[in-house]
Every structure is written in C-alpha cells, then in structure tokens.
Tab-separated table of C-alpha atoms and ligand atoms in Angstrom:
chain	number	residue	atom	x	y	z
A	6	MET	CA	3.532	14.681	-13.267
A	7	LYS	CA	4.489	17.748	-11.182
A	8	GLY	CA	3.688	15.940	-7.653
A	9	HIS	CA	4.908	13.760	-6.064
A	10	PHE	CA	3.807	10.466	-5.512
A	11	ILE	CA	4.349	8.599	-2.304
A	12	THR	CA	3.723	4.912	-1.017
A	13	PHE	CA	3.521	3.460	2.556
A	14	GLU	CA	3.727	-0.984	2.430
A	15	GLY	CA	4.272	-3.239	4.461
A	16	GLY	CA	2.822	-6.282	6.336
A	17	GLU	CA	-0.569	-5.976	9.186
A	18	GLY	CA	0.664	-4.455	11.908
A	19	SER	CA	3.731	-2.722	10.763
A	20	GLY	CA	1.991	0.962	11.964
A	21	LYS	CA	1.498	2.003	7.524
A	22	THR	CA	-1.479	4.129	8.854
A	23	THR	CA	0.216	5.766	11.104
A	24	GLN	CA	2.605	6.900	9.629
A	25	LEU	CA	1.360	8.059	6.676
A	26	ALA	CA	-0.549	10.558	9.567
A	27	ARG	CA	2.040	11.291	11.215
A	28	LEU	CA	3.849	12.247	7.386
A	29	GLY	CA	0.545	14.326	6.231
A	30	HIS	CA	0.497	16.003	9.148
A	31	ASP	CA	4.623	17.072	9.264
A	32	LEU	CA	4.062	18.223	5.773
A	33	LEU	CA	0.920	20.179	6.042
A	34	GLY	CA	2.411	21.673	8.604
A	35	ARG	CA	4.997	22.903	6.426
A	36	GLY	CA	3.109	24.501	3.951
A	37	TYR	CA	2.982	21.728	1.627
A	38	SER	CA	0.066	20.450	-0.079
A	39	VAL	CA	-1.403	16.856	0.717
A	40	VAL	CA	-3.473	14.238	-0.275
A	41	GLN	CA	-3.269	10.959	1.811
A	42	THR	CA	-5.113	8.595	0.551
A	43	ARG	CA	-5.432	4.574	0.697
A	44	GLU	CA	-5.905	1.383	-1.698
A	45	PRO	CA	-8.570	0.094	-1.787
A	46	GLY	CA	-10.163	2.584	-1.039
A	47	GLY	CA	-10.121	6.603	-1.676
A	48	THR	CA	-13.118	7.179	-3.538
A	49	LYS	CA	-17.280	5.959	-3.603
A	50	ILE	CA	-16.508	3.078	-5.231
A	51	GLY	CA	-13.102	1.571	-3.661
A	52	ASP	CA	-14.517	2.043	-0.469
A	53	ALA	CA	-17.322	0.140	-1.186
A	54	ILE	CA	-14.863	-2.138	-3.031
A	55	ARG	CA	-13.047	-2.180	0.063
A	56	GLN	CA	-16.104	-3.220	1.969
A	57	LEU	CA	-16.852	-6.041	-0.084
A	58	ILE	CA	-13.020	-7.192	-0.266
A	59	LEU	CA	-12.376	-6.615	3.714
A	60	HIS	CA	-15.373	-7.317	5.428
A	61	PRO	CA	-17.807	-9.581	3.455
A	62	PRO	CA	-21.226	-9.686	4.002
A	63	SER	CA	-21.311	-13.070	5.764
A	64	VAL	CA	-18.067	-14.694	7.197
A	65	ASP	CA	-19.263	-17.696	4.944
A	66	ASP	CA	-18.658	-15.788	1.281
A	67	ASP	CA	-15.221	-16.856	0.355
A	68	ILE	CA	-13.536	-14.412	-2.034
A	69	ASP	CA	-12.219	-16.470	-5.228
A	70	PRO	CA	-8.042	-14.830	-6.100
A	71	MET	CA	-9.183	-14.268	-9.140
A	72	ALA	CA	-11.818	-12.043	-8.218
A	73	GLU	CA	-10.186	-10.714	-5.277
A	74	LEU	CA	-7.331	-9.377	-7.984
A	75	PHE	CA	-9.773	-7.789	-10.104
A	76	LEU	CA	-11.758	-5.512	-7.144
A	77	TYR	CA	-8.086	-4.888	-6.118
A	78	LEU	CA	-7.873	-3.542	-9.426
A	79	ALA	CA	-10.904	-1.979	-9.857
A	80	SER	CA	-10.672	0.250	-6.427
A	81	ARG	CA	-6.807	1.148	-8.651
A	82	ALA	CA	-7.974	2.198	-11.480
A	83	GLN	CA	-10.914	4.136	-10.626
A	84	HIS	CA	-8.524	5.792	-7.292
A	85	ILE	CA	-5.878	6.650	-9.952
A	86	ARG	CA	-8.193	8.506	-12.445
A	87	GLU	CA	-10.660	9.652	-9.941
A	88	ILE	CA	-7.634	10.886	-7.080
A	89	ILE	CA	-4.537	10.427	-7.909
A	90	LEU	CA	-3.932	11.487	-10.999
A	91	PRO	CA	-5.503	14.992	-10.694
A	92	ALA	CA	-3.588	15.296	-7.222
A	93	LEU	CA	0.041	15.203	-8.587
A	94	GLN	CA	-1.446	17.329	-12.003
A	95	ALA	CA	-1.732	20.176	-9.343
A	96	GLY	CA	1.615	19.218	-7.750
A	97	LYS	CA	0.717	17.871	-4.547
A	98	ILE	CA	2.676	15.040	-2.998
A	99	VAL	CA	0.370	12.084	-2.845
A	100	LEU	CA	0.822	9.693	0.425
A	101	CYS	CA	-1.017	6.644	-0.664
A	102	ASP	CA	-1.776	3.891	1.604
A	103	ARG	CA	-0.970	0.349	0.357
A	104	PHE	CA	-0.463	0.511	-4.223
A	105	THR	CA	0.608	-1.524	-6.650
A	106	ASP	CA	3.363	-3.419	-5.010
A	107	ALA	CA	0.852	-4.493	-2.414
A	108	THR	CA	-1.337	-6.791	-4.932
A	109	ILE	CA	2.189	-8.032	-6.357
A	110	ILE	CA	2.946	-9.311	-2.944
A	111	TYR	CA	-0.850	-10.820	-1.905
A	112	GLN	CA	-2.425	-11.479	-5.106
A	113	GLY	CA	0.351	-12.634	-7.158
A	114	LYS	CA	2.783	-14.103	-4.381
A	115	ALA	CA	0.608	-15.157	-0.977
A	116	ARG	CA	-2.029	-15.854	-2.779
A	117	GLY	CA	-0.127	-17.757	-5.685
A	118	LEU	CA	-1.690	-16.008	-8.773
A	119	SER	CA	1.602	-15.081	-10.504
A	120	GLU	CA	4.014	-12.521	-9.209
A	121	LYS	CA	5.157	-11.750	-13.257
A	122	VAL	CA	1.077	-12.237	-14.895
A	123	VAL	CA	-0.226	-9.820	-11.485
A	124	ALA	CA	2.272	-7.268	-12.130
A	125	GLN	CA	1.410	-7.797	-15.682
A	126	MET	CA	-1.975	-6.331	-14.831
A	127	ALA	CA	-1.438	-4.082	-12.016
A	128	ARG	CA	0.563	-1.951	-14.785
A	129	TYR	CA	-2.019	-1.925	-17.478
A	130	ALA	CA	-4.271	-0.541	-14.196
A	131	ALA	CA	-1.864	1.744	-13.667
A	132	GLN	CA	-1.537	3.428	-17.369
A	133	THR	CA	-2.094	6.891	-17.358
A	134	GLY	CA	-4.979	8.313	-19.421
A	135	ASN	CA	-4.603	8.687	-22.978
A	136	GLN	CA	-0.687	8.202	-22.843
A	137	LYS	CA	-1.004	4.458	-23.641
A	138	GLY	CA	2.487	3.405	-21.739
A	139	VAL	CA	3.209	5.598	-19.140
A	140	LEU	CA	2.929	4.181	-16.176
A	141	LEU	CA	1.940	5.814	-12.570
A	142	LYS	CA	4.259	4.646	-10.098
A	143	PRO	CA	5.368	5.654	-7.093
A	144	ASP	CA	8.582	7.777	-6.987
A	145	LEU	CA	9.096	6.288	-3.144
A	146	THR	CA	8.157	3.536	-1.351
A	147	LEU	CA	8.325	2.923	2.067
A	148	LEU	CA	8.551	-0.382	2.789
A	149	LEU	CA	7.318	-0.377	6.613
A	150	ASP	CA	8.788	-4.132	8.326
A	151	LEU	CA	8.190	-6.036	11.016
A	152	GLU	CA	8.837	-9.337	12.324
A	153	VAL	CA	5.136	-10.682	11.596
A	154	LYS	CA	4.550	-12.484	15.441
A	155	VAL	CA	4.905	-8.536	16.767
A	156	GLY	CA	3.068	-7.590	13.823
A	157	ILE	CA	0.050	-9.987	14.579
A	158	ALA	CA	0.699	-9.290	18.427
A	159	ARG	CA	-0.416	-5.839	17.741
A	160	LEU	CA	-3.339	-6.496	15.910
A	161	LYS	CA	-4.761	-7.774	19.191
A	162	GLY	CA	-5.765	-4.726	20.701
A	163	ARG	CA	-7.530	-3.428	16.999
A	164	LYS	CA	-11.350	-2.751	17.215
A	165	GLU	CA	-11.390	-3.525	13.531
A	166	ILE	CA	-10.168	-7.270	12.561
A	167	ASN	CA	-10.778	-8.152	8.532
A	168	ARG	CA	-10.485	-11.105	6.075
A	169	ILE	CA	-7.199	-10.462	5.978
A	170	ASP	CA	-6.063	-9.947	9.222
A	171	LYS	CA	-7.082	-13.137	9.914
A	172	GLU	CA	-5.024	-15.087	7.114
A	173	THR	CA	-2.244	-17.872	8.406
A	174	PHE	CA	1.350	-16.892	9.657
A	175	GLN	CA	2.147	-18.608	6.668
A	176	PHE	CA	0.818	-16.424	4.879
A	177	HIS	CA	1.574	-13.497	6.079
A	178	GLU	CA	5.633	-14.631	6.322
A	179	SER	CA	4.951	-14.811	2.576
A	180	VAL	CA	3.807	-11.299	2.219
A	181	ARG	CA	7.291	-10.467	4.772
A	182	GLN	CA	9.683	-11.757	2.607
A	183	GLY	CA	7.507	-10.979	-0.713
A	184	TYR	CA	8.547	-7.205	-0.032
A	185	LEU	CA	11.828	-7.784	1.450
A	186	SER	CA	12.751	-9.501	-2.284
A	187	LEU	CA	10.822	-6.983	-3.975
A	188	ALA	CA	12.579	-4.156	-1.942
A	189	LYS	CA	16.173	-5.820	-2.929
A	190	ARG	CA	14.789	-6.028	-6.680
A	191	ASN	CA	13.559	-2.515	-6.676
A	192	PRO	CA	16.441	-0.430	-4.001
A	193	ARG	CA	16.098	2.783	-5.701
A	194	ARG	CA	12.260	3.354	-5.119
A	195	ILE	CA	11.609	1.517	-2.017
A	196	HIS	CA	13.303	1.871	1.807
A	197	VAL	CA	12.637	-0.534	4.010
A	198	ILE	CA	12.185	0.811	7.831
A	199	ASN	CA	12.068	-1.391	11.054
A	200	THR	CA	9.138	-0.215	13.099
A	201	ASN	CA	10.657	-2.477	15.900
A	202	THR	CA	11.219	0.600	17.484
A	203	ARG	CA	9.607	3.810	18.609
A	204	LEU	CA	7.060	5.903	16.641
A	205	GLN	CA	8.764	8.793	16.934
A	206	ALA	CA	12.230	7.444	15.353
A	207	VAL	CA	10.379	5.306	12.591
A	208	SER	CA	8.695	9.342	11.776
A	209	GLU	CA	11.683	10.406	12.110
A	210	GLU	CA	13.723	7.872	9.874
A	211	ILE	CA	10.249	8.542	6.865
A	212	ARG	CA	11.181	12.341	7.418
A	213	GLU	CA	14.801	12.183	6.836
A	214	VAL	CA	14.137	9.713	3.345
A	215	VAL	CA	11.157	11.897	2.051
A	216	ASP	CA	12.723	15.358	2.944
A	217	ALA	CA	15.656	14.156	0.365
A	218	LEU	CA	13.146	13.467	-2.183
A	219	LEU	CA	11.763	17.186	-1.973
A	220	SER	CA	14.538	18.403	-1.695
B	359	LIG	P1	-4.763	-2.136	5.129
B	359	LIG	O1	-5.849	-0.959	5.212
B	359	LIG	O2	-4.797	-3.027	6.484
B	359	LIG	O3	-3.857	-2.023	5.009
B	359	LIG	O4	-5.993	-3.072	4.830
B	359	LIG	C1	-6.224	-3.760	3.469
B	359	LIG	C2	-5.548	-5.162	3.366
B	359	LIG	O5	-5.553	-5.416	1.763
B	359	LIG	C3	-3.818	-5.938	3.448
B	359	LIG	O6	-4.308	-6.857	3.776
B	359	LIG	C4	-3.991	-5.580	2.370
B	359	LIG	C5	-5.043	-6.467	0.985
B	359	LIG	N1	-5.021	-5.834	0.082
B	359	LIG	C6	-4.830	-6.531	-0.795
B	359	LIG	O7	-4.466	-7.646	-0.412
B	359	LIG	N2	-3.965	-6.557	-2.738
B	359	LIG	C7	-4.039	-5.114	-2.550
B	359	LIG	O8	-4.177	-4.831	-3.901
B	359	LIG	C8	-4.135	-4.389	-2.037
B	359	LIG	C9	-4.009	-2.453	-2.032
B	359	LIG	C10	-4.293	-4.025	-0.773
C-alpha cells in the first residue's frame, strides 16, 4: 500500500480527537495529502451505526454486547472498503480516530467477550478486498494515555456525553489497562503518549513520532 495508516486510541477524555485534528492541520500545512476519519463512523452507513450504538433510540435500549460487537465491525467493514483503502491506494495519509484495537479492548476485554475471539473477528473484518489473508493494519498507533479520573473529569464540560462515557469507573479502568498491555505486546506499532500535560507538548511528541514514520 502506498499511503500511511495512522490510528489514534485511548480512553474517554484522553484528547485523541483534538490531537488528531491538530496533526491533520499540521500535515496539510506541510503539503501532505491527508484523510481524517473516525470509528464508528467515517461513512454514511457508519455514521448511522454510530448513532445507533452511542445514542440508542431510548435510554432503556440496552444493546447486547455481541450485537454491539457486530455493529462496530459492520461500521469498520464499510469504512475500510469505502474510505480507508482507496485513500491509502492513492498514497494519502489516513488519520483514523480508533480502529481494531478499540474493538479488542472495549468488546473483548471490558465487555468480557474474549480478546482472542474478538481479535480473530476483527481480523476477518479487516481483510482487504480479494487478497484473502492480507490484513489492513495501522503503520503506527498513537495511544493517548491518561488516568481514568482525569479523563472522566474532562468529559464533564462536554455537550455530548454518550452511552459508553457513562460506563462505570471499573469499565474505564479495564479499558486503560487493556490498552497499556496491548501496547506492551506491540511495542513497534503502538506508541504510548501521556496526555496529562500541556496540549502543545502532546502535539509536539506526536509530530516527532509521525515524522519518524514519514521520513
Ligand atoms: P469516541 O468517538 O468518543 O471515541 O466514541 C466512540 C466510543 O465507541 C468509545 O467509547 C469507544 C467505543 N468503541 C468501541 O467500544 N469499540 C470499537 O470498536 C470502537 C471503534 C469504538
């Protein structure tokens, strides 16, 4: 694949959406061709799925964890084929707010569906086109890490709080520990960045890591 695929991961309030936008702005300013996207979402189908998962029709609508898993995978399958692969094939840099790691950690670990089984299913959803067995994997993943209580406190000022933001402290702690352990197992791909510091310092660290990938 000609382009570069960079994903952002982290718990709620870790600042990944802000940092992704800042990196995108910086890269565009330096003449790179960039696509900024997110999961769930990134396509019309994906956005409809996002709405269903994060803001179900009624607060009483409990989504079964298995149903939730398939919805995330459905959004991803559409996103990969409609947006990500064409952009990478055209040589662009794709910045994606969450990808397969989120499914392994949120559904596999925090919801307890089994990291191993979810990873297999996520791999199946990320097979690229007719080249059976060729997986779409990020070239680089930026894991924005923050203590759960600080992340949750940051959410307080937000206009939009979703169904998952409202999960228990234990759920969010399980997500954080799951991501940190995944990063230990994938040290070449996943770069952990502490975001309990100045916004600009985080952006500078991200820029250094991304420049190393692009050079
Ligand atoms: P965000 O846009 O604030 O990151 O919200 C997306 C939420 O969806 C976030 O709480 C993480 C969750 N999520 C999963 O549980 N599994 C997934 O596969 C993805 C992509 C997101």
